PDB file of C-alpha atoms in Angstrom:
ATOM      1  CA  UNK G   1      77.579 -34.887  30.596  1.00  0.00           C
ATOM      2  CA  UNK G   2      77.878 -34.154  34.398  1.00  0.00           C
ATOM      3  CA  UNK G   3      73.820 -33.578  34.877  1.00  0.00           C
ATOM      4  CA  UNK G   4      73.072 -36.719  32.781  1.00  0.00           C
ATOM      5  CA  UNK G   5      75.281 -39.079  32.966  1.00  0.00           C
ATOM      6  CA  UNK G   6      75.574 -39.945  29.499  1.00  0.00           C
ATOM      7  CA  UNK G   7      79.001 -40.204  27.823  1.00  0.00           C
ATOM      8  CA  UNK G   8      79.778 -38.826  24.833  1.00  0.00           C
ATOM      9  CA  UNK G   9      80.909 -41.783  22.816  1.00  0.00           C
ATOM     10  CA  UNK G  10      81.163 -40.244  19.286  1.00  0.00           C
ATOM     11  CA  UNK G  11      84.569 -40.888  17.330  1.00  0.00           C
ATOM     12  CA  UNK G  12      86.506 -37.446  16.276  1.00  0.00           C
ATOM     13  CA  UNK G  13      85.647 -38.832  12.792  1.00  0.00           C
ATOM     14  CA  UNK G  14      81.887 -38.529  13.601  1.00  0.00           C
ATOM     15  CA  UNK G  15      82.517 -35.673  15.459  1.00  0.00           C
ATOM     16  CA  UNK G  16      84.035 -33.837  12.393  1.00  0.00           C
ATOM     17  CA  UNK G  17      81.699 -35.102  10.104  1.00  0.00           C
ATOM     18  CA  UNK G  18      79.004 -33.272  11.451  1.00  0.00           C
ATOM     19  CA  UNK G  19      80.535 -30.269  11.976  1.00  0.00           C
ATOM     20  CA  UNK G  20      81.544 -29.928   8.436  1.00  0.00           C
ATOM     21  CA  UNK G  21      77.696 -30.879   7.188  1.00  0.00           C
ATOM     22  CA  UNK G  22      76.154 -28.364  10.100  1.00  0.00           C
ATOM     23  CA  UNK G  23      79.338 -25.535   8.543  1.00  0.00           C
ATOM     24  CA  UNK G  24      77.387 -25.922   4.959  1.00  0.00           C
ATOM     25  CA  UNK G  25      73.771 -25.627   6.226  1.00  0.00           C
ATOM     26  CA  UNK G  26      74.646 -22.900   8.135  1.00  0.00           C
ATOM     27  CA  UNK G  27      76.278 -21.025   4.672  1.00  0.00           C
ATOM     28  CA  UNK G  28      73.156 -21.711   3.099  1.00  0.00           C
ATOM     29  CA  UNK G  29      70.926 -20.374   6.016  1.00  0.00           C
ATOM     30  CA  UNK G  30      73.312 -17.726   6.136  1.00  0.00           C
ATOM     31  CA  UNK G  31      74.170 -16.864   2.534  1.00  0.00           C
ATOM     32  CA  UNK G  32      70.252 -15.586   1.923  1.00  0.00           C
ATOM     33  CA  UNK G  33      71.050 -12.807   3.257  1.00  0.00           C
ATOM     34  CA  UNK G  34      74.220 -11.959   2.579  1.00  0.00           C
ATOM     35  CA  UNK G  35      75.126  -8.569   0.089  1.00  0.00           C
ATOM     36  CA  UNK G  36      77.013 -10.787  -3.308  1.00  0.00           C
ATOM     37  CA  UNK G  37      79.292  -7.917  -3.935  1.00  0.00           C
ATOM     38  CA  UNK G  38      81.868  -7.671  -2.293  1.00  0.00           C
ATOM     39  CA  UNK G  39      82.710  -5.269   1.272  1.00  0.00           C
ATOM     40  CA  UNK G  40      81.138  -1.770   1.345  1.00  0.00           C
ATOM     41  CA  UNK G  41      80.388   0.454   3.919  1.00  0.00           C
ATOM     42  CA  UNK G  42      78.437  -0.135   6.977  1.00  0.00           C
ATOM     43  CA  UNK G  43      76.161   2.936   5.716  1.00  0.00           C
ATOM     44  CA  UNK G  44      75.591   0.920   1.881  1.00  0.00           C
ATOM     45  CA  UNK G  45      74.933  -2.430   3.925  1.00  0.00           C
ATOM     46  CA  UNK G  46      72.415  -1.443   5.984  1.00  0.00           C
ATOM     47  CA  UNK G  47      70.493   0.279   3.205  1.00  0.00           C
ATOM     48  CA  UNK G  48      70.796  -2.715   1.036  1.00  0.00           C
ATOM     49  CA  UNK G  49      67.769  -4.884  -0.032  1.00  0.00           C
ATOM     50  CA  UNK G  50      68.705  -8.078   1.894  1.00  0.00           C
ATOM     51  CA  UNK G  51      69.276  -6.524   4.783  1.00  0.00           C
ATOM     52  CA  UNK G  52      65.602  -4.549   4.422  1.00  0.00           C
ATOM     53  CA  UNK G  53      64.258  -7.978   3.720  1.00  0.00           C
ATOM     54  CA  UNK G  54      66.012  -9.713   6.988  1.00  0.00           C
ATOM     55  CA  UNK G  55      64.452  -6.436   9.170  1.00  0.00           C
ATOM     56  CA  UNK G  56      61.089  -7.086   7.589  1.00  0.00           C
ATOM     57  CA  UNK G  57      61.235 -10.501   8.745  1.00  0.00           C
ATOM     58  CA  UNK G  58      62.081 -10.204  12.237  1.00  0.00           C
ATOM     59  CA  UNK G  59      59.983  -7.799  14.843  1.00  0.00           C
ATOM     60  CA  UNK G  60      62.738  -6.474  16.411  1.00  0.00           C
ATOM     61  CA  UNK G  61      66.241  -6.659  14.165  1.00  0.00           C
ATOM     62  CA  UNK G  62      68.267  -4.681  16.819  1.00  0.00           C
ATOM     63  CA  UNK G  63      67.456  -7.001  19.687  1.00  0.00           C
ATOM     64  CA  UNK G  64      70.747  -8.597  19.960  1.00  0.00           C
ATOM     65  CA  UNK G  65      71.864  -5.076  19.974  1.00  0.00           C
ATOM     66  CA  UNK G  66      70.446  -3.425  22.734  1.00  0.00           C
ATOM     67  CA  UNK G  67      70.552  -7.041  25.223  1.00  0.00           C
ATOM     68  CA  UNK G  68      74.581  -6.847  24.423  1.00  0.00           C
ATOM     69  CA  UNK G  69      75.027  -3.315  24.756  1.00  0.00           C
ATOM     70  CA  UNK G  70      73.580  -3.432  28.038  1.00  0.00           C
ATOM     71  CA  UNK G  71      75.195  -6.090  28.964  1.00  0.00           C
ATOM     72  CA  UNK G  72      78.745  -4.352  28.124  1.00  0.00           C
ATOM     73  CA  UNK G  73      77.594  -1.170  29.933  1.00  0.00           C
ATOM     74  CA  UNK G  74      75.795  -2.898  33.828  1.00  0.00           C
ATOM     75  CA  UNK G  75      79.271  -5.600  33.133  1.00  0.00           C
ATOM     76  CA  UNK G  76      81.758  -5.941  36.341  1.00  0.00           C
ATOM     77  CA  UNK G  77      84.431  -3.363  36.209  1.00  0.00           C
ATOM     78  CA  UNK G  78      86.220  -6.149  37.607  1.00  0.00           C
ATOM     79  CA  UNK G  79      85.321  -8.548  34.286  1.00  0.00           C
ATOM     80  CA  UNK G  80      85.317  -5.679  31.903  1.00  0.00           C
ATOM     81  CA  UNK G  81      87.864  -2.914  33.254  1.00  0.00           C
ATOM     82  CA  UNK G  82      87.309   0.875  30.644  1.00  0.00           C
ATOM     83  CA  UNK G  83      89.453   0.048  28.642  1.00  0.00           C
ATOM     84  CA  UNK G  84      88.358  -3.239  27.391  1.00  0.00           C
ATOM     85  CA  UNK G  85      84.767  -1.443  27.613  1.00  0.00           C
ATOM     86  CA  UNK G  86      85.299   0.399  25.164  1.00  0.00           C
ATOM     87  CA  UNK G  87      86.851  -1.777  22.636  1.00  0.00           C
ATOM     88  CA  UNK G  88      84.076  -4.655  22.667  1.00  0.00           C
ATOM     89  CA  UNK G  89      81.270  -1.589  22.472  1.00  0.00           C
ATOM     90  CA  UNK G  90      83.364  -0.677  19.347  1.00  0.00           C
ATOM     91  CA  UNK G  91      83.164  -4.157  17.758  1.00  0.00           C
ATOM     92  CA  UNK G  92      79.728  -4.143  18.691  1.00  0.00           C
ATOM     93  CA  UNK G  93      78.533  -1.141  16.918  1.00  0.00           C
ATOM     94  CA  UNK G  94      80.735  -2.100  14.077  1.00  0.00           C
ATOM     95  CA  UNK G  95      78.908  -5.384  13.977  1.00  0.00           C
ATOM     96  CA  UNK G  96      75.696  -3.953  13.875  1.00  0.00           C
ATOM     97  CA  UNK G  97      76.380  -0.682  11.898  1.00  0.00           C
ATOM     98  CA  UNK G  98      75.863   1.607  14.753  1.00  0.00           C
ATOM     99  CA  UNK G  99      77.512   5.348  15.896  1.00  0.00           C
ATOM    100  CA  UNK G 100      79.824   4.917  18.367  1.00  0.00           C
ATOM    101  CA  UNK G 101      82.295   7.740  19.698  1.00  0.00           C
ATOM    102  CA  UNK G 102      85.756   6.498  19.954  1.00  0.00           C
ATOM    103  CA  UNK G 103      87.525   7.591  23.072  1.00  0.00           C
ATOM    104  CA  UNK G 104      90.856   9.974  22.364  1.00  0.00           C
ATOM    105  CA  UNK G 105      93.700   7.815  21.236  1.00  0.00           C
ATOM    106  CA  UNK G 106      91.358   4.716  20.944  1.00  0.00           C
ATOM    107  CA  UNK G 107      91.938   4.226  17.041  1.00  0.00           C
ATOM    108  CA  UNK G 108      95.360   3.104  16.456  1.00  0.00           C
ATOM    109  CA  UNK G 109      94.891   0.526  19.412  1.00  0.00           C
ATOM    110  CA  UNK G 110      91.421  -0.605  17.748  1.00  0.00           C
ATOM    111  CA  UNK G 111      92.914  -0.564  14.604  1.00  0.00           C
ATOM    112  CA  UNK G 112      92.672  -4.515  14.581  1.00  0.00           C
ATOM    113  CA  UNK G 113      89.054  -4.609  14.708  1.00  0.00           C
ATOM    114  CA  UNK G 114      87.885  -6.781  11.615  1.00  0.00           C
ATOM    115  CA  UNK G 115      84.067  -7.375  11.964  1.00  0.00           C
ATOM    116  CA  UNK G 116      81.471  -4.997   9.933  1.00  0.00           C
ATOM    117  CA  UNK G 117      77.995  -4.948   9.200  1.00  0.00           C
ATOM    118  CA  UNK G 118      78.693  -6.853   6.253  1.00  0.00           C
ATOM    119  CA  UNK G 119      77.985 -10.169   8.162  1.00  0.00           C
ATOM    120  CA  UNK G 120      74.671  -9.609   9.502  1.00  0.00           C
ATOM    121  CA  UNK G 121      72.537 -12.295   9.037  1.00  0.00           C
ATOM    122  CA  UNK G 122      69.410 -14.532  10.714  1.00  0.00           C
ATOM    123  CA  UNK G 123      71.463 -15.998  13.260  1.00  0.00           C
ATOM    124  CA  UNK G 124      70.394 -19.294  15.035  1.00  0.00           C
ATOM    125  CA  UNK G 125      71.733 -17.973  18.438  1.00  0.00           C
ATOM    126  CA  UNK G 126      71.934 -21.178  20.373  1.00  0.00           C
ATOM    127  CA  UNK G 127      73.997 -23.882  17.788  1.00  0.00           C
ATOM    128  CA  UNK G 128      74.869 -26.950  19.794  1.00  0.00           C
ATOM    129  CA  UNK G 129      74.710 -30.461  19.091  1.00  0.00           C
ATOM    130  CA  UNK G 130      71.612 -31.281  20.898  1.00  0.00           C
ATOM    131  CA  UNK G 131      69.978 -28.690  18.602  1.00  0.00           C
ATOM    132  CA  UNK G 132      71.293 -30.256  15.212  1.00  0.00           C
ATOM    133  CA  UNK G 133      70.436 -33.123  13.422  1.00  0.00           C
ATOM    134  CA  UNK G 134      71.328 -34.950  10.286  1.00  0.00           C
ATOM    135  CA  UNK G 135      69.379 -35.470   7.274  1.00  0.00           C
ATOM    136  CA  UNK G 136      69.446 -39.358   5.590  1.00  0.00           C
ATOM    137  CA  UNK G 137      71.421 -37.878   2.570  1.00  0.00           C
ATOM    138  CA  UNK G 138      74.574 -35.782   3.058  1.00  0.00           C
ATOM    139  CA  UNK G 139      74.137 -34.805  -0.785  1.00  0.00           C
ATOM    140  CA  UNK G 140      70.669 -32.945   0.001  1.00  0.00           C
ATOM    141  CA  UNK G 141      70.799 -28.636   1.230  1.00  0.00           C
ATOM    142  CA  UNK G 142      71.000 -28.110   3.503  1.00  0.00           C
ATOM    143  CA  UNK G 143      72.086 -31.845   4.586  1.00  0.00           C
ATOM    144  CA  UNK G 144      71.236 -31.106   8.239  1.00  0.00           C
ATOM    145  CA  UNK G 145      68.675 -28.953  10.223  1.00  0.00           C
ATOM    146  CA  UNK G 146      68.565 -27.047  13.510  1.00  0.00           C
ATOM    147  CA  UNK G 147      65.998 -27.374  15.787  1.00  0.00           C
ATOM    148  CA  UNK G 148      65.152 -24.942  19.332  1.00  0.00           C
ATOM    149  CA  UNK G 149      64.817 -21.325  17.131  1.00  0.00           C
ATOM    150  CA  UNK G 150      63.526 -19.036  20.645  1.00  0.00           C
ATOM    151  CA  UNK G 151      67.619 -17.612  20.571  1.00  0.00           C
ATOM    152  CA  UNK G 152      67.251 -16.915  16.782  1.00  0.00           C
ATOM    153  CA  UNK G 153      67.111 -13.091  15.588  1.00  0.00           C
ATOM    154  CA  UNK G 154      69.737 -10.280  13.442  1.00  0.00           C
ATOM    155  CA  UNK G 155      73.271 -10.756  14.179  1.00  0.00           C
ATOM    156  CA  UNK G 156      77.048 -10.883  12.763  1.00  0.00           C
ATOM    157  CA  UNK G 157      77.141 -14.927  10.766  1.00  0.00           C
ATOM    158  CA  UNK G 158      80.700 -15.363  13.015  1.00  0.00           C
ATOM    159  CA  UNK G 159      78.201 -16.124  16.403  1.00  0.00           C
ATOM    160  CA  UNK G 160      76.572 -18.956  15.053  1.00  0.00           C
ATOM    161  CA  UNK G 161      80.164 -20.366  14.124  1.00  0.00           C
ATOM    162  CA  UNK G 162      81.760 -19.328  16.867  1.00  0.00           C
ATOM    163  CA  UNK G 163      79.026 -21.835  18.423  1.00  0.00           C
ATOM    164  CA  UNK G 164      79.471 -24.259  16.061  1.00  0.00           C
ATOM    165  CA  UNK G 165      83.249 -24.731  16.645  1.00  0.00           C
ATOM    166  CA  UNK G 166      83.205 -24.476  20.571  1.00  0.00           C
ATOM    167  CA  UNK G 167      80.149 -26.442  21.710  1.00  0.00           C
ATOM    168  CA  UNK G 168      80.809 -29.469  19.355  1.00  0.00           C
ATOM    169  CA  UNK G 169      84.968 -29.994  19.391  1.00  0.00           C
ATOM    170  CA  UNK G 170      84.997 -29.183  23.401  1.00  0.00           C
ATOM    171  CA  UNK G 171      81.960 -31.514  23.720  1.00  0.00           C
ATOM    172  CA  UNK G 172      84.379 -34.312  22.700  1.00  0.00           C
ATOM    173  CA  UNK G 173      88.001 -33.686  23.063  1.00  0.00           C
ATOM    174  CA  UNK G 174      87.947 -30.738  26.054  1.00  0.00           C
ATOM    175  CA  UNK G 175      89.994 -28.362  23.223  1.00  0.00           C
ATOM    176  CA  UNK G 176      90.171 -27.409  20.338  1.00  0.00           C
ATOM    177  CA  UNK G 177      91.580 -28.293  17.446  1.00  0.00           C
ATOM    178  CA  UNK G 178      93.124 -25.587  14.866  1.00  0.00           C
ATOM    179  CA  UNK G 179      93.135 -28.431  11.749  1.00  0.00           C
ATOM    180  CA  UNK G 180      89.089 -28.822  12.083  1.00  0.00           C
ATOM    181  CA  UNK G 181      88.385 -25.405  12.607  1.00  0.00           C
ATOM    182  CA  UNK G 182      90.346 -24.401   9.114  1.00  0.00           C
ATOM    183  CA  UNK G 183      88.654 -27.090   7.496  1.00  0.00           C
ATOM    184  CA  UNK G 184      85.262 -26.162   9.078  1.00  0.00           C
ATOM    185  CA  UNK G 185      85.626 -22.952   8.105  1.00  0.00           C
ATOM    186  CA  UNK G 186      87.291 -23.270   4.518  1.00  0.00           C
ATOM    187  CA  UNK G 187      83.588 -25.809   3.909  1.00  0.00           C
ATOM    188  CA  UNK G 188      81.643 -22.905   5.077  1.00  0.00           C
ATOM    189  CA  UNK G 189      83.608 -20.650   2.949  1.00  0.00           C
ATOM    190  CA  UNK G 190      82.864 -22.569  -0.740  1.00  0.00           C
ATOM    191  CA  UNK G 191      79.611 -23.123   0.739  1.00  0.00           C
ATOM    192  CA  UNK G 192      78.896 -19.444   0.430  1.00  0.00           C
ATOM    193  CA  UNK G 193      80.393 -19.228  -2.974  1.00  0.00           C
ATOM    194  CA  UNK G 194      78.060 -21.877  -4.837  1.00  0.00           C
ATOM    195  CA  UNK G 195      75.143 -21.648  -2.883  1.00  0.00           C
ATOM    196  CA  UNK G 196      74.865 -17.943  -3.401  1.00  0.00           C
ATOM    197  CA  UNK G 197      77.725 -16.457  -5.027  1.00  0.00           C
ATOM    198  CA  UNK G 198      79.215 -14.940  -1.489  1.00  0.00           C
ATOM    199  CA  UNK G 199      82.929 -14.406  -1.704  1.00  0.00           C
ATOM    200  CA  UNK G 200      84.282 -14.485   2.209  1.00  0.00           C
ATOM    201  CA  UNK G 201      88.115 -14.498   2.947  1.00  0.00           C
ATOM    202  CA  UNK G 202      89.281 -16.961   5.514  1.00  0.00           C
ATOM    203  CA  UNK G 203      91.498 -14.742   7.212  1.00  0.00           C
ATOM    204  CA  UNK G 204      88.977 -11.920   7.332  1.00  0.00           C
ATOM    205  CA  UNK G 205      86.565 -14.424   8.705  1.00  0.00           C
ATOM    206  CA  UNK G 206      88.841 -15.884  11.482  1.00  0.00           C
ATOM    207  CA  UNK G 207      89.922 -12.140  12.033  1.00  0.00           C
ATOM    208  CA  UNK G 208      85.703 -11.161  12.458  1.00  0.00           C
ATOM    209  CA  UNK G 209      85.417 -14.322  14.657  1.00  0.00           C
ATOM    210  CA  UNK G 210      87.675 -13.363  17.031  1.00  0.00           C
ATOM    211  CA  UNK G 211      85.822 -10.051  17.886  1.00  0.00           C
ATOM    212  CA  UNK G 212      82.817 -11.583  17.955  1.00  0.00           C
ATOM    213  CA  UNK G 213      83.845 -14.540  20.483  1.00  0.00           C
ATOM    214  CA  UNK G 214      85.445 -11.556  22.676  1.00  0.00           C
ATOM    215  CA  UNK G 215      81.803 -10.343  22.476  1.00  0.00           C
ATOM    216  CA  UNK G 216      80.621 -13.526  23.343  1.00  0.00           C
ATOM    217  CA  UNK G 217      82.720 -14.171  26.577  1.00  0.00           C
ATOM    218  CA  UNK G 218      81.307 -10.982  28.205  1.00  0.00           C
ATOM    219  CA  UNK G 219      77.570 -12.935  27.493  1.00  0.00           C
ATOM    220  CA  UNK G 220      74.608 -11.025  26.284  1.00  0.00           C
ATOM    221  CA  UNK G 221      72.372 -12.031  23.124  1.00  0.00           C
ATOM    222  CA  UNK G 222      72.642 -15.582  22.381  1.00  0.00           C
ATOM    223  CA  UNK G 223      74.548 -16.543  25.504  1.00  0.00           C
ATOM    224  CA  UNK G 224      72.013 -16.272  28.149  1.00  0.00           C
ATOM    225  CA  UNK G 225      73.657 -19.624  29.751  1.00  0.00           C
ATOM    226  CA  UNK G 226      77.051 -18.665  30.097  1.00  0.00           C
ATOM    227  CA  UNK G 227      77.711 -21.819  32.058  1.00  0.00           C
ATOM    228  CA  UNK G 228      81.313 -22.236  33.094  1.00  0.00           C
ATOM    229  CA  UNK G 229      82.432 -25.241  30.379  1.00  0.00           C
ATOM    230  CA  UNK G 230      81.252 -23.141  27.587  1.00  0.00           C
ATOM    231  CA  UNK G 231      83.224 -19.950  29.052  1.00  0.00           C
ATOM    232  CA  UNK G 232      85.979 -22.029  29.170  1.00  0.00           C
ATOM    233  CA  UNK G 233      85.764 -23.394  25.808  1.00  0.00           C
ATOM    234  CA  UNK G 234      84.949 -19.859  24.046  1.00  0.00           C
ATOM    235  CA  UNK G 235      88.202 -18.593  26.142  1.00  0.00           C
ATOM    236  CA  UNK G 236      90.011 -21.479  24.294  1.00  0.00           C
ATOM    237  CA  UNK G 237      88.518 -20.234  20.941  1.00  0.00           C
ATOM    238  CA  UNK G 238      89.305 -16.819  21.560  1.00  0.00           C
ATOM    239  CA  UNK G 239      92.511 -17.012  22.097  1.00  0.00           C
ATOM    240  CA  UNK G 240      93.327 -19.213  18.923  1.00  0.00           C
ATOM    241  CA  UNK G 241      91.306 -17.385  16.798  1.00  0.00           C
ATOM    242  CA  UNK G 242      93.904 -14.676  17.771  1.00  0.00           C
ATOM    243  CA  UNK G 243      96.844 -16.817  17.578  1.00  0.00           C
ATOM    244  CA  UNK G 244      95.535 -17.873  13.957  1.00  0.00           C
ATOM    245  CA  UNK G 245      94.718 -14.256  12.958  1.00  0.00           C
ATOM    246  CA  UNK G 246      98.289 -13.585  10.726  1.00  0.00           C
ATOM    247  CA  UNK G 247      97.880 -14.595   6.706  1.00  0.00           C
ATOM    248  CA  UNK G 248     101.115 -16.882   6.827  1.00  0.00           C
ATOM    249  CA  UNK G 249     100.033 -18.865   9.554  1.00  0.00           C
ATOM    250  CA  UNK G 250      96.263 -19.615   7.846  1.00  0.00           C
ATOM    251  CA  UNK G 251      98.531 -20.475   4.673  1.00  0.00           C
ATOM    252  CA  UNK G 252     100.495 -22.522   6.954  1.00  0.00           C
ATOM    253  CA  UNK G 253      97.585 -24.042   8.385  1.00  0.00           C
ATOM    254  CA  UNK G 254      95.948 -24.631   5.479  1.00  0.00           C
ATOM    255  CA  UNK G 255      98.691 -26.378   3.505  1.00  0.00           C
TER     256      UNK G 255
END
């Protein structure tokens, strides 16, 4: 750490370790909220009862909303040319369940778009290691909590992982590394499914991901320090999320 001074001296053993412990709390913080049947539509989700429950709970559940979409709309034309505009305020409202009017010609070209409101969540909005912490037990849930909540609020599940898989493997190795992320994922997958009974697929999931780190990289809710390393390192994620996104190269991957 350039401000501190301290070096990082954590093996990629340890390094994994704890993100595969943090990838199962954060299924079972997750999972509570979570519809247990299946995909519907955005319209079904956001009259379901979890996702009344999760707006109960929070004062303002379209906070992360309204902070991104402004961010999208006052963002650089320079950073974010029209074009590009207009895709990541698609993903957004798609994220969030929200209208949005599609410009002429803009659906084929969107067609690629995975996320829905079908992973909104409590989000922890600001999942690094300094925030994390280890229980005694690994066999206790969740076997590690999270500490530093002001980020928290409503938000797609994939920002919180998205997090999770940049801040710690960049932290250590300066890149990332596609083996841990499948296996980081693929932990918070069967997480899901016996905590709570949530079936996600892992190529849906890396496919919802990606839109949500392209979200990310313009900044906005949960990334009010955009510093430069982390840009970098969500860049990094980005672009193998996208390079992971085909079925036969998961199954590859995961073999």
């Amino acid at each position: 750490n350039k401000k501190t001074g301290h070096v990082d001296s954590r093996t990629d053993t340890e390094v994994e370790r704890k993100l595969l412990r943090l990838a199962g709390s954060l299924a079972a913080l997750h999972g509570r909220w979570l519809s247990t049947e299946g995909d519907h539509t955005n319209e079904q989700i956001l009259r379901s009862k979890k996702v009344a429950e999760l707006s109960k709970v929070m004062v303002h559940p379209l906070a992360f909303y309204a902070e991104w979409l402004q961010v999208i709309e006052t963002c650089d034309e320079k950073k974010l040319p029209p074009q590009q505009r207009a895709r990541v305020k698609k993903i957004l409202a798609r994220a969030y369940g929200q209208p949005f009017e599609p410009q002429a010609g803009a659906e084929e070209r969107d067609a690629d778009i995975a996320i829905t409101a079908n992973s909104l969540s409590l989000i922890h909005g600001h999942v690094c290691p300094a925030h994390v912490f280890l229980t005694d037990s690994g066999r206790t849930v969740p076997n590690c909590y999270l500490v530093d909540w002001k980020r928290s609020g409503v938000g797609p599940l994939e920002v919180d992982l998205v997090q999770c898989y940049a801040q710690f493997v960049s932290r250590k190795t300066r890149k990332q590394d596609p083996e841990i992320l499948m296996r980081m994922l693929q932990e918070y997958i069967l997480s899901l499914d016996i905590y709570y009974g949530c079936k996600r697929d892992l190529v849906s999931l890396i496919a919802s991901m990606r839109d949500v780190a392209n979200l990310m990289l313009i900044g906005g809710a949960c990334d009010w320090n955009l510093h430069s390393e982390l840009e970098m390192a969500l860049s990094s994620v980005f672009q193998q999320l996208s390079d992971l996104s085909l079925p036969d190269q998961v199954t590859l991957m995961r073999e």
